[in-house]
């Protein structure tokens, strides 16, 4: 279930006062009164009338998470804890550097405030730019994913009604709509007529079991419809009302629209919860790391403040220095780095015609270690071919095709791929012209019966029931089989013969349906039939369908396996055909597990089974979800790829749901990611982009945390022994700003193939270990620089502190900037792995600026001074030593902990 649906269901269970009063009111009315109330017509509205209503009432939209206005997005880009910390520090600095000096009649110094403001603006503006860019790309692609409704309208009052597909948002009150299996209910509707209509109301009630709807209002439903207060919850089960946001599981119906948009029940609740989203594992990981770094800052800054205050005696200067350290410890670029990485991944996938409905799904894509996929239409082509139409002896028989054509032609539910194949094969065949064609009734397909029946006029005033369905289900309701011109009993021998025929076709890769009939004499004929009439059928023959795999399926699955993603097939089809397709696309099917076996398993057994088996066949929709949840309970991050009605529950329950543009409405609504192209190779792209995104975020976190920890450690050592500050607060601010600028290009860096080869998840413990392990390494060379400036260059008194501070400023900035190239990869840098060009250029630029600054007028203004040329050979030696030690520590760390990032 999507986040909005979960929130709506929860709110619907506890607060029903906003229930669509018009819908419930119309439940108790006659149809004539309903048409009068909505000013409608049983033949449908005219286009002109519908246009006027649309202009008056507005589009049939609910309050969804649409793209925010640019100014709102810009404001939200600055909403994060690190920006709040910097804002607080800027306020303190404004007080100490501007307000206090002015009060004393001294010159104000806004430099620190300006530097902090630049940091805030850089972080916020870069984040806004990336998110805005990705949102525009996503909106452009979403426009290509159309959700439509079938409406009956007239061109003018004199013209007859015509069914047509229109965008769901163009529906108006009074429209007549038709519903079939797989449709989203497009508005609040009053049923006109229905046939075996089952609707899933999980989006509103949280209840997974579909409810049956009728075109008449029963006594219980009438009582519910008239209830008020807390009893209104029962009104959701009103039998002749379908609510917007629910979905048709099976059956067909025709209904009149009584409420649209925000005036529907779903719309009233969605408006109240829009924008509130449950946190994903990715969100929780980012937040936990963020607050870990903030807590670290809150502990270390007071220590620095106290040590400097005690040793130097200037508590105001100690406070300013402590604030500068706080700024240095704040990874204010983290939100920008996260947003830039996610947005970069979304834009890259948009170029491949992939709609990312939720940005965080990209990281979940990378963390995915199990992909469960449906078979039909996902691994196989979305065009099934009817290869042969055979009698019960396996010989070609045109009459079987004629019966199948009548069944597929007259059914009004959602036509699946096999129905389409039957109609295509039978098109233009003269042998079908004489077949009886007057339809009496139909029994729509559902996933429990796995068959579809239509009733047509037969001979002598009687009726003929023609049923088409899966082999096992058809054998369960048949009693005879036609052999040549005779009908013989369907005894055990005949059942075994049919099973053997079916198995041989399945092993050749064919899907098989059985066609059967029942002739109903005139004295038993009636206008309405039920599933109880599907008895005593005579098997007439078989339909064999070829459902070949997509050309891209095998290479796509091989690529996923190479990246550490296990693929499991969850299908409603039979095990033999599924196993054949699996072998063709490179999956070892092993021993398939059937739905009836899963049904009797307890959770412990199922959790073991899902680890050991690859193919799960003959599954009902809720059994697919159960398999997914068992995998998640075992600690897996699970993706699901599906496009059908029976995949909707699994798409909702998966960590990342993937559907295709040609899928059912409910499947597209449930998915996080929609593929607009038929190629499955974009799955590998999604996995790689997800891992690149996560890897570059981890780079920034690990490198920044360890660098900050090393700097604080060095500050503590220097503050305890030096008679002056090792660096002024303004120096720390400028150094931190320049380092942050060097990291702006990090989202465009490359990741090692080894990192991309397996799924990655958050590990806050490893970030802490990395910080404590690598951070003090830089302190060793900071202390070396302290000794160099103190003993070699004589910067050992307060009057020479500018020289000392300049030396550490340059060494600290360059070591921070250059060590990124040592630690960004587990390989040997510049030999086995080189950073992307933007990262190299930014590193060089910032390093050059850092060396130039002490020699410039700007440097003099902030208290730096030119360094002697003799300093630079020592600087080069220090940096080379630091890089070598960092590389050694990296190797030791990997040997000890078995990982890097």
Tab-separated table of C-alpha atoms in Angstrom, residues 174-581:
chain	number	residue	atom	x	y	z
A	174	UNK	CA	-23.407	13.040	-13.790
A	175	UNK	CA	-21.014	11.110	-16.041
A	176	UNK	CA	-21.779	7.456	-16.736
A	177	UNK	CA	-18.678	5.271	-16.311
A	178	UNK	CA	-18.026	1.573	-16.852
A	179	UNK	CA	-15.835	-0.496	-14.552
A	180	UNK	CA	-13.918	-3.711	-15.176
A	181	UNK	CA	-11.318	-5.761	-13.340
A	182	UNK	CA	-8.127	-3.764	-12.791
A	183	UNK	CA	-9.760	-0.344	-12.964
A	184	UNK	CA	-9.285	2.296	-10.313
A	185	UNK	CA	-12.653	3.651	-9.180
A	186	UNK	CA	-12.293	7.179	-10.605
A	187	UNK	CA	-14.805	9.047	-8.376
A	188	UNK	CA	-17.567	8.361	-5.869
A	189	UNK	CA	-20.112	6.355	-7.869
A	190	UNK	CA	-23.691	5.118	-7.525
A	191	UNK	CA	-24.018	1.751	-9.284
A	192	UNK	CA	-26.544	1.478	-12.113
A	193	UNK	CA	-25.889	-2.168	-12.910
A	194	UNK	CA	-23.202	-4.619	-11.840
A	195	UNK	CA	-22.096	-8.173	-12.399
A	196	UNK	CA	-20.081	-10.096	-9.757
A	197	UNK	CA	-18.397	-6.843	-8.794
A	198	UNK	CA	-15.731	-7.173	-6.100
A	199	UNK	CA	-13.909	-4.032	-4.969
A	200	UNK	CA	-10.783	-3.687	-2.838
A	201	UNK	CA	-11.295	-0.878	-0.302
A	202	UNK	CA	-7.877	-1.310	1.334
A	203	UNK	CA	-6.948	2.257	0.400
A	204	UNK	CA	-9.760	3.524	2.641
A	205	UNK	CA	-10.249	0.877	5.315
A	206	UNK	CA	-6.981	-1.060	5.421
A	207	UNK	CA	-9.016	-4.249	4.936
A	208	UNK	CA	-7.325	-6.516	2.377
A	209	UNK	CA	-10.378	-8.711	1.589
A	210	UNK	CA	-12.438	-7.360	-1.352
A	211	UNK	CA	-16.102	-6.557	-0.768
A	212	UNK	CA	-18.909	-7.307	-3.188
A	213	UNK	CA	-20.942	-4.415	-4.576
A	214	UNK	CA	-24.423	-4.577	-6.063
A	215	UNK	CA	-26.644	-2.244	-8.054
A	216	UNK	CA	-29.318	-2.609	-5.370
A	217	UNK	CA	-29.219	-1.549	-1.726
A	218	UNK	CA	-29.790	-4.359	0.753
A	219	UNK	CA	-31.375	-3.934	4.155
A	220	UNK	CA	-28.080	-3.999	6.049
A	221	UNK	CA	-26.508	-1.556	3.649
A	222	UNK	CA	-29.512	0.734	3.906
A	223	UNK	CA	-29.140	0.799	7.672
A	224	UNK	CA	-25.428	1.636	7.283
A	225	UNK	CA	-26.207	4.368	4.812
A	226	UNK	CA	-28.471	6.133	7.265
A	227	UNK	CA	-26.084	5.954	10.216
A	228	UNK	CA	-24.357	8.999	11.595
A	229	UNK	CA	-21.469	9.693	13.965
A	230	UNK	CA	-19.215	6.750	14.762
A	231	UNK	CA	-21.511	4.417	12.784
A	232	UNK	CA	-20.546	6.084	9.513
A	233	UNK	CA	-17.554	3.739	9.251
A	234	UNK	CA	-20.030	1.054	8.246
A	235	UNK	CA	-21.212	3.287	5.419
A	236	UNK	CA	-18.014	2.440	3.541
A	237	UNK	CA	-19.564	-0.985	3.037
A	238	UNK	CA	-22.686	0.494	1.427
A	239	UNK	CA	-23.381	-2.063	-1.262
A	240	UNK	CA	-24.382	0.211	-4.165
A	241	UNK	CA	-21.696	2.906	-3.737
A	242	UNK	CA	-18.089	2.643	-4.970
A	243	UNK	CA	-15.615	5.122	-3.526
A	244	UNK	CA	-12.807	6.934	-5.293
A	245	UNK	CA	-9.368	5.425	-4.656
A	246	UNK	CA	-10.640	1.839	-4.393
A	247	UNK	CA	-10.016	-0.679	-7.155
A	248	UNK	CA	-12.001	-3.325	-9.006
A	249	UNK	CA	-10.733	-6.829	-8.306
A	250	UNK	CA	-13.218	-8.651	-10.520
A	251	UNK	CA	-16.533	-8.213	-12.269
A	252	UNK	CA	-18.045	-5.403	-14.286
A	253	UNK	CA	-20.348	-2.476	-13.603
A	254	UNK	CA	-21.877	0.705	-14.929
A	255	UNK	CA	-22.299	3.658	-12.547
A	256	UNK	CA	-23.097	7.355	-12.371
A	257	UNK	CA	-20.637	9.825	-10.851
A	258	UNK	CA	-22.054	11.519	-7.745
A	259	UNK	CA	-18.928	13.271	-6.368
A	260	UNK	CA	-15.507	14.196	-7.780
A	261	UNK	CA	-12.164	15.490	-6.548
A	262	UNK	CA	-11.966	16.930	-3.055
A	263	UNK	CA	-15.713	16.335	-2.590
A	264	UNK	CA	-15.188	12.560	-2.546
A	265	UNK	CA	-14.469	10.640	0.642
A	266	UNK	CA	-10.938	9.867	-0.489
A	267	UNK	CA	-10.415	13.492	-1.503
A	268	UNK	CA	-11.522	14.861	1.871
A	269	UNK	CA	-9.112	12.598	3.724
A	270	UNK	CA	-6.230	13.006	1.279
A	271	UNK	CA	-6.440	16.773	1.661
A	272	UNK	CA	-5.898	16.396	5.388
A	273	UNK	CA	-2.839	14.124	5.135
A	274	UNK	CA	-1.116	15.300	1.947
A	275	UNK	CA	2.564	15.958	2.478
A	276	UNK	CA	2.920	13.653	5.492
A	277	UNK	CA	4.972	10.615	4.573
A	278	UNK	CA	6.158	7.691	6.626
A	279	UNK	CA	9.924	7.673	6.975
A	280	UNK	CA	11.757	5.118	4.892
A	281	UNK	CA	14.873	3.246	6.029
A	282	UNK	CA	16.865	5.750	3.956
A	283	UNK	CA	15.315	8.718	5.791
A	284	UNK	CA	15.925	7.096	9.146
A	285	UNK	CA	19.536	6.357	8.237
A	286	UNK	CA	20.223	9.948	7.185
A	287	UNK	CA	18.557	11.330	10.304
A	288	UNK	CA	20.393	8.995	12.671
A	289	UNK	CA	23.764	9.928	11.191
A	290	UNK	CA	22.874	13.630	11.197
A	291	UNK	CA	21.980	13.654	14.856
A	292	UNK	CA	25.026	11.538	15.688
A	293	UNK	CA	27.247	14.272	14.199
A	294	UNK	CA	25.276	17.015	15.943
A	295	UNK	CA	25.630	15.236	19.304
A	296	UNK	CA	29.343	14.860	18.664
A	297	UNK	CA	29.540	18.596	18.022
A	298	UNK	CA	27.576	19.399	21.182
A	299	UNK	CA	30.057	17.375	23.234
A	300	UNK	CA	33.312	18.571	21.639
A	301	UNK	CA	32.603	22.299	21.341
A	302	UNK	CA	32.200	22.912	25.095
A	303	UNK	CA	35.450	21.012	25.697
A	304	UNK	CA	37.300	23.248	23.209
A	305	UNK	CA	35.695	26.331	24.757
A	306	UNK	CA	36.700	25.428	28.319
A	307	UNK	CA	40.272	24.440	27.443
A	308	UNK	CA	40.892	27.656	25.505
A	309	UNK	CA	39.209	29.798	28.147
A	310	UNK	CA	41.292	28.279	30.926
A	311	UNK	CA	44.627	28.284	29.093
A	312	UNK	CA	44.318	31.651	27.295
A	313	UNK	CA	42.220	33.603	29.796
A	314	UNK	CA	40.149	35.286	27.084
A	315	UNK	CA	36.695	33.744	27.422
A	316	UNK	CA	35.095	35.842	24.687
A	317	UNK	CA	37.754	34.801	22.189
A	318	UNK	CA	37.422	31.219	23.438
A	319	UNK	CA	33.684	31.360	22.800
A	320	UNK	CA	34.181	32.713	19.284
A	321	UNK	CA	36.735	30.008	18.593
A	322	UNK	CA	34.331	27.383	19.952
A	323	UNK	CA	31.620	28.667	17.622
A	324	UNK	CA	34.007	28.408	14.688
A	325	UNK	CA	34.794	24.820	15.690
A	326	UNK	CA	31.052	24.136	15.807
A	327	UNK	CA	30.724	25.441	12.246
A	328	UNK	CA	33.649	23.272	11.201
A	329	UNK	CA	32.026	20.198	12.718
A	330	UNK	CA	28.681	20.831	11.038
A	331	UNK	CA	28.353	18.844	7.783
A	332	UNK	CA	26.083	21.507	6.362
A	333	UNK	CA	26.512	20.193	2.835
A	334	UNK	CA	24.989	16.796	3.704
A	335	UNK	CA	21.413	17.735	2.642
A	336	UNK	CA	22.754	19.150	-0.616
A	337	UNK	CA	24.925	16.068	-1.228
A	338	UNK	CA	21.957	13.765	-0.543
A	339	UNK	CA	19.570	15.750	-2.748
A	340	UNK	CA	22.109	16.131	-5.539
A	341	UNK	CA	22.820	12.407	-5.598
A	342	UNK	CA	19.152	11.417	-5.587
A	343	UNK	CA	18.254	14.041	-8.176
A	344	UNK	CA	21.186	13.050	-10.379
A	345	UNK	CA	19.982	9.445	-10.277
A	346	UNK	CA	16.397	10.456	-11.076
A	347	UNK	CA	17.477	12.577	-14.044
A	348	UNK	CA	19.701	9.770	-15.364
A	349	UNK	CA	16.771	7.343	-15.142
A	350	UNK	CA	14.415	9.876	-16.699
A	351	UNK	CA	16.662	9.871	-19.774
A	352	UNK	CA	15.951	6.144	-20.010
A	353	UNK	CA	12.175	6.787	-19.845
A	354	UNK	CA	11.863	5.665	-16.242
A	355	UNK	CA	9.455	7.601	-14.004
A	356	UNK	CA	10.705	7.858	-10.419
A	357	UNK	CA	7.583	8.688	-8.430
A	358	UNK	CA	9.506	8.916	-5.146
A	359	UNK	CA	13.142	10.068	-5.031
A	360	UNK	CA	14.146	7.853	-2.111
A	361	UNK	CA	13.139	4.813	-4.165
A	362	UNK	CA	16.440	5.260	-6.022
A	363	UNK	CA	18.447	4.394	-2.907
A	364	UNK	CA	16.098	1.501	-2.139
A	365	UNK	CA	16.765	0.295	-5.689
A	366	UNK	CA	20.462	0.169	-4.855
A	367	UNK	CA	19.872	-1.553	-1.515
A	368	UNK	CA	17.646	-4.197	-3.134
A	369	UNK	CA	19.128	-7.674	-2.827
A	370	UNK	CA	16.074	-9.672	-3.955
A	371	UNK	CA	13.893	-8.853	-6.956
A	372	UNK	CA	10.609	-10.715	-7.131
A	373	UNK	CA	8.968	-10.583	-10.518
A	374	UNK	CA	5.758	-11.666	-12.133
A	375	UNK	CA	6.185	-13.672	-15.322
A	376	UNK	CA	3.505	-12.703	-17.829
A	377	UNK	CA	4.102	-9.298	-19.395
A	378	UNK	CA	7.266	-8.682	-17.377
A	379	UNK	CA	9.697	-11.504	-18.150
A	380	UNK	CA	7.630	-12.430	-21.206
A	381	UNK	CA	6.443	-10.280	-24.089
A	382	UNK	CA	3.248	-8.346	-23.602
A	383	UNK	CA	1.778	-9.939	-26.730
A	384	UNK	CA	0.634	-13.550	-26.365
A	385	UNK	CA	0.114	-15.582	-29.540
A	386	UNK	CA	-2.630	-18.203	-29.953
A	387	UNK	CA	-0.694	-20.977	-31.670
A	388	UNK	CA	-3.285	-23.758	-31.912
A	389	UNK	CA	-6.958	-24.461	-31.158
A	390	UNK	CA	-7.409	-28.182	-30.612
A	391	UNK	CA	-10.149	-30.680	-29.855
A	392	UNK	CA	-9.933	-33.042	-26.898
A	393	UNK	CA	-7.769	-35.438	-28.941
A	394	UNK	CA	-5.212	-32.765	-29.795
A	395	UNK	CA	-6.323	-32.179	-33.408
A	396	UNK	CA	-6.879	-28.721	-34.913
A	397	UNK	CA	-10.546	-27.755	-34.603
A	398	UNK	CA	-12.138	-24.531	-35.863
A	399	UNK	CA	-15.201	-25.036	-33.665
A	400	UNK	CA	-13.043	-24.704	-30.545
A	401	UNK	CA	-11.786	-21.377	-31.844
A	402	UNK	CA	-15.392	-20.331	-32.475
A	403	UNK	CA	-16.360	-21.099	-28.881
A	404	UNK	CA	-13.292	-19.275	-27.575
A	405	UNK	CA	-14.103	-16.270	-29.767
A	406	UNK	CA	-17.641	-16.062	-28.372
A	407	UNK	CA	-16.266	-16.214	-24.833
A	408	UNK	CA	-13.645	-13.497	-25.414
A	409	UNK	CA	-15.827	-11.314	-27.627
A	410	UNK	CA	-18.805	-11.134	-25.287
A	411	UNK	CA	-16.995	-10.663	-21.988
A	412	UNK	CA	-17.039	-7.063	-20.776
A	413	UNK	CA	-14.329	-7.194	-18.107
A	414	UNK	CA	-10.707	-6.321	-18.662
A	415	UNK	CA	-9.479	-8.291	-21.663
A	416	UNK	CA	-6.193	-9.963	-20.809
A	417	UNK	CA	-3.460	-10.903	-23.237
A	418	UNK	CA	-5.010	-14.294	-24.025
A	419	UNK	CA	-8.400	-12.788	-24.824
A	420	UNK	CA	-6.683	-10.393	-27.185
A	421	UNK	CA	-4.809	-13.291	-28.812
A	422	UNK	CA	-8.082	-15.199	-29.359
A	423	UNK	CA	-9.788	-12.181	-30.933
A	424	UNK	CA	-6.775	-11.505	-33.154
A	425	UNK	CA	-6.577	-15.113	-34.344
A	426	UNK	CA	-10.311	-15.314	-35.057
A	427	UNK	CA	-10.545	-11.984	-36.875
A	428	UNK	CA	-12.082	-12.422	-40.341
A	429	UNK	CA	-12.576	-16.211	-40.128
A	430	UNK	CA	-15.749	-17.214	-42.072
A	431	UNK	CA	-16.172	-20.345	-39.929
A	432	UNK	CA	-17.221	-18.127	-37.016
A	433	UNK	CA	-19.933	-16.243	-38.884
A	434	UNK	CA	-22.671	-18.800	-38.229
A	435	UNK	CA	-22.007	-19.111	-34.501
A	436	UNK	CA	-24.760	-17.988	-32.099
A	437	UNK	CA	-23.935	-14.470	-31.021
A	438	UNK	CA	-26.756	-13.135	-28.830
A	439	UNK	CA	-25.365	-12.682	-25.335
A	440	UNK	CA	-27.547	-13.445	-22.324
A	441	UNK	CA	-25.199	-13.065	-19.357
A	442	UNK	CA	-21.603	-13.451	-18.226
A	443	UNK	CA	-19.670	-14.604	-15.169
A	444	UNK	CA	-16.515	-12.463	-15.079
A	445	UNK	CA	-13.044	-13.801	-14.421
A	446	UNK	CA	-11.600	-13.727	-10.935
A	447	UNK	CA	-8.379	-15.046	-9.447
A	448	UNK	CA	-10.108	-17.555	-7.194
A	449	UNK	CA	-12.072	-19.385	-9.954
A	450	UNK	CA	-9.474	-18.659	-12.664
A	451	UNK	CA	-12.093	-18.957	-15.390
A	452	UNK	CA	-14.583	-16.836	-17.360
A	453	UNK	CA	-18.026	-17.808	-18.625
A	454	UNK	CA	-20.501	-16.210	-20.999
A	455	UNK	CA	-24.043	-17.390	-21.708
A	456	UNK	CA	-25.436	-17.054	-25.244
A	457	UNK	CA	-28.605	-18.129	-26.991
A	458	UNK	CA	-28.570	-21.803	-27.927
A	459	UNK	CA	-30.703	-24.099	-29.992
A	460	UNK	CA	-34.431	-24.553	-29.372
A	461	UNK	CA	-34.829	-21.556	-27.103
A	462	UNK	CA	-32.231	-22.830	-24.682
A	463	UNK	CA	-28.964	-21.237	-23.603
A	464	UNK	CA	-25.344	-22.281	-23.925
A	465	UNK	CA	-22.757	-21.533	-21.227
A	466	UNK	CA	-19.265	-21.260	-22.684
A	467	UNK	CA	-16.452	-21.373	-20.160
A	468	UNK	CA	-12.731	-20.788	-20.703
A	469	UNK	CA	-10.105	-21.187	-17.956
A	470	UNK	CA	-7.060	-22.820	-16.416
A	471	UNK	CA	-6.775	-26.580	-16.797
A	472	UNK	CA	-7.026	-27.660	-13.150
A	473	UNK	CA	-9.915	-25.356	-12.395
A	474	UNK	CA	-11.814	-26.473	-15.503
A	475	UNK	CA	-11.314	-30.143	-14.729
A	476	UNK	CA	-12.842	-29.548	-11.305
A	477	UNK	CA	-16.215	-28.491	-12.795
A	478	UNK	CA	-16.350	-30.718	-15.912
A	479	UNK	CA	-18.017	-34.132	-16.011
A	480	UNK	CA	-17.728	-35.077	-19.701
A	481	UNK	CA	-15.369	-34.629	-22.632
A	482	UNK	CA	-16.159	-34.631	-26.362
A	483	UNK	CA	-14.178	-37.280	-28.261
A	484	UNK	CA	-14.956	-36.951	-31.963
A	485	UNK	CA	-18.744	-36.751	-32.182
A	486	UNK	CA	-19.496	-38.346	-28.819
A	487	UNK	CA	-19.469	-37.034	-25.263
A	488	UNK	CA	-17.804	-39.516	-22.931
A	489	UNK	CA	-17.549	-39.434	-19.130
A	490	UNK	CA	-14.599	-37.550	-17.708
A	491	UNK	CA	-13.308	-40.497	-15.712
A	492	UNK	CA	-9.900	-40.976	-14.145
A	493	UNK	CA	-8.359	-42.272	-17.363
A	494	UNK	CA	-9.610	-39.273	-19.330
A	495	UNK	CA	-8.322	-36.881	-16.655
A	496	UNK	CA	-4.886	-38.508	-16.780
A	497	UNK	CA	-4.882	-38.360	-20.584
A	498	UNK	CA	-5.764	-34.632	-20.546
A	499	UNK	CA	-3.152	-33.962	-17.858
A	500	UNK	CA	-0.513	-35.720	-19.967
A	501	UNK	CA	-1.472	-33.702	-23.059
A	502	UNK	CA	-1.330	-30.483	-21.071
A	503	UNK	CA	2.021	-31.380	-19.523
A	504	UNK	CA	3.576	-32.060	-22.923
A	505	UNK	CA	2.407	-28.668	-24.229
A	506	UNK	CA	3.596	-26.940	-21.070
A	507	UNK	CA	7.024	-28.533	-21.429
A	508	UNK	CA	7.208	-27.092	-24.936
A	509	UNK	CA	6.583	-23.622	-23.456
A	510	UNK	CA	2.866	-23.316	-24.227
A	511	UNK	CA	0.242	-22.001	-21.836
A	512	UNK	CA	-2.948	-24.030	-22.055
A	513	UNK	CA	-6.564	-23.083	-21.487
A	514	UNK	CA	-9.529	-25.435	-21.599
A	515	UNK	CA	-12.763	-24.556	-23.420
A	516	UNK	CA	-15.937	-26.223	-22.160
A	517	UNK	CA	-19.681	-25.839	-22.655
A	518	UNK	CA	-22.970	-26.621	-20.967
A	519	UNK	CA	-26.246	-26.638	-22.904
A	520	UNK	CA	-29.130	-25.373	-20.782
A	521	UNK	CA	-32.591	-26.453	-21.988
A	522	UNK	CA	-35.309	-23.867	-22.501
A	523	UNK	CA	-37.243	-24.832	-19.383
A	524	UNK	CA	-34.164	-24.089	-17.210
A	525	UNK	CA	-33.017	-20.986	-19.089
A	526	UNK	CA	-33.143	-17.666	-17.236
A	527	UNK	CA	-31.753	-14.147	-17.739
A	528	UNK	CA	-29.246	-14.204	-14.842
A	529	UNK	CA	-26.717	-16.879	-13.900
A	530	UNK	CA	-24.266	-17.360	-11.041
A	531	UNK	CA	-20.993	-19.225	-10.550
A	532	UNK	CA	-23.064	-22.089	-9.128
A	533	UNK	CA	-24.180	-22.729	-12.718
A	534	UNK	CA	-20.617	-23.572	-13.746
A	535	UNK	CA	-21.211	-27.297	-13.234
A	536	UNK	CA	-21.501	-30.439	-15.364
A	537	UNK	CA	-19.486	-28.921	-18.203
A	538	UNK	CA	-18.337	-30.796	-21.285
A	539	UNK	CA	-14.736	-30.206	-22.313
A	540	UNK	CA	-14.627	-29.273	-26.008
A	541	UNK	CA	-10.944	-28.609	-26.532
A	542	UNK	CA	-7.808	-26.654	-25.767
A	543	UNK	CA	-6.155	-23.362	-26.633
A	544	UNK	CA	-2.357	-23.279	-26.620
A	545	UNK	CA	-0.637	-19.916	-26.304
A	546	UNK	CA	2.951	-18.999	-26.915
A	547	UNK	CA	4.223	-16.448	-24.404
A	548	UNK	CA	7.877	-15.940	-25.419
A	549	UNK	CA	10.336	-14.182	-23.114
A	550	UNK	CA	11.414	-10.627	-23.828
A	551	UNK	CA	14.705	-10.301	-25.639
A	552	UNK	CA	16.060	-8.149	-22.830
A	553	UNK	CA	14.954	-10.479	-20.018
A	554	UNK	CA	17.966	-12.826	-20.015
A	555	UNK	CA	20.680	-10.120	-20.195
A	556	UNK	CA	18.842	-7.983	-17.639
A	557	UNK	CA	18.569	-10.841	-15.141
A	558	UNK	CA	22.206	-11.798	-15.717
A	559	UNK	CA	23.228	-8.199	-15.013
A	560	UNK	CA	21.196	-8.182	-11.808
A	561	UNK	CA	22.826	-11.435	-10.681
A	562	UNK	CA	26.252	-9.932	-11.386
A	563	UNK	CA	25.305	-7.077	-9.048
A	564	UNK	CA	24.289	-9.372	-6.222
A	565	UNK	CA	20.511	-9.285	-6.747
A	566	UNK	CA	18.719	-12.622	-6.501
A	567	UNK	CA	15.683	-12.989	-8.739
A	568	UNK	CA	12.617	-14.937	-7.667
A	569	UNK	CA	9.559	-15.509	-9.867
A	570	UNK	CA	6.093	-15.119	-8.314
A	571	UNK	CA	3.347	-16.010	-10.773
A	572	UNK	CA	-0.223	-17.185	-10.967
A	573	UNK	CA	0.670	-19.391	-13.935
A	574	UNK	CA	1.368	-23.112	-13.668
A	575	UNK	CA	4.728	-24.455	-12.589
A	576	UNK	CA	5.708	-26.257	-15.801
A	577	UNK	CA	5.330	-23.252	-18.114
A	578	UNK	CA	6.990	-20.998	-15.541
A	579	UNK	CA	9.952	-23.343	-15.192
A	580	UNK	CA	10.362	-23.448	-18.972
A	581	UNK	CA	10.385	-19.654	-19.257
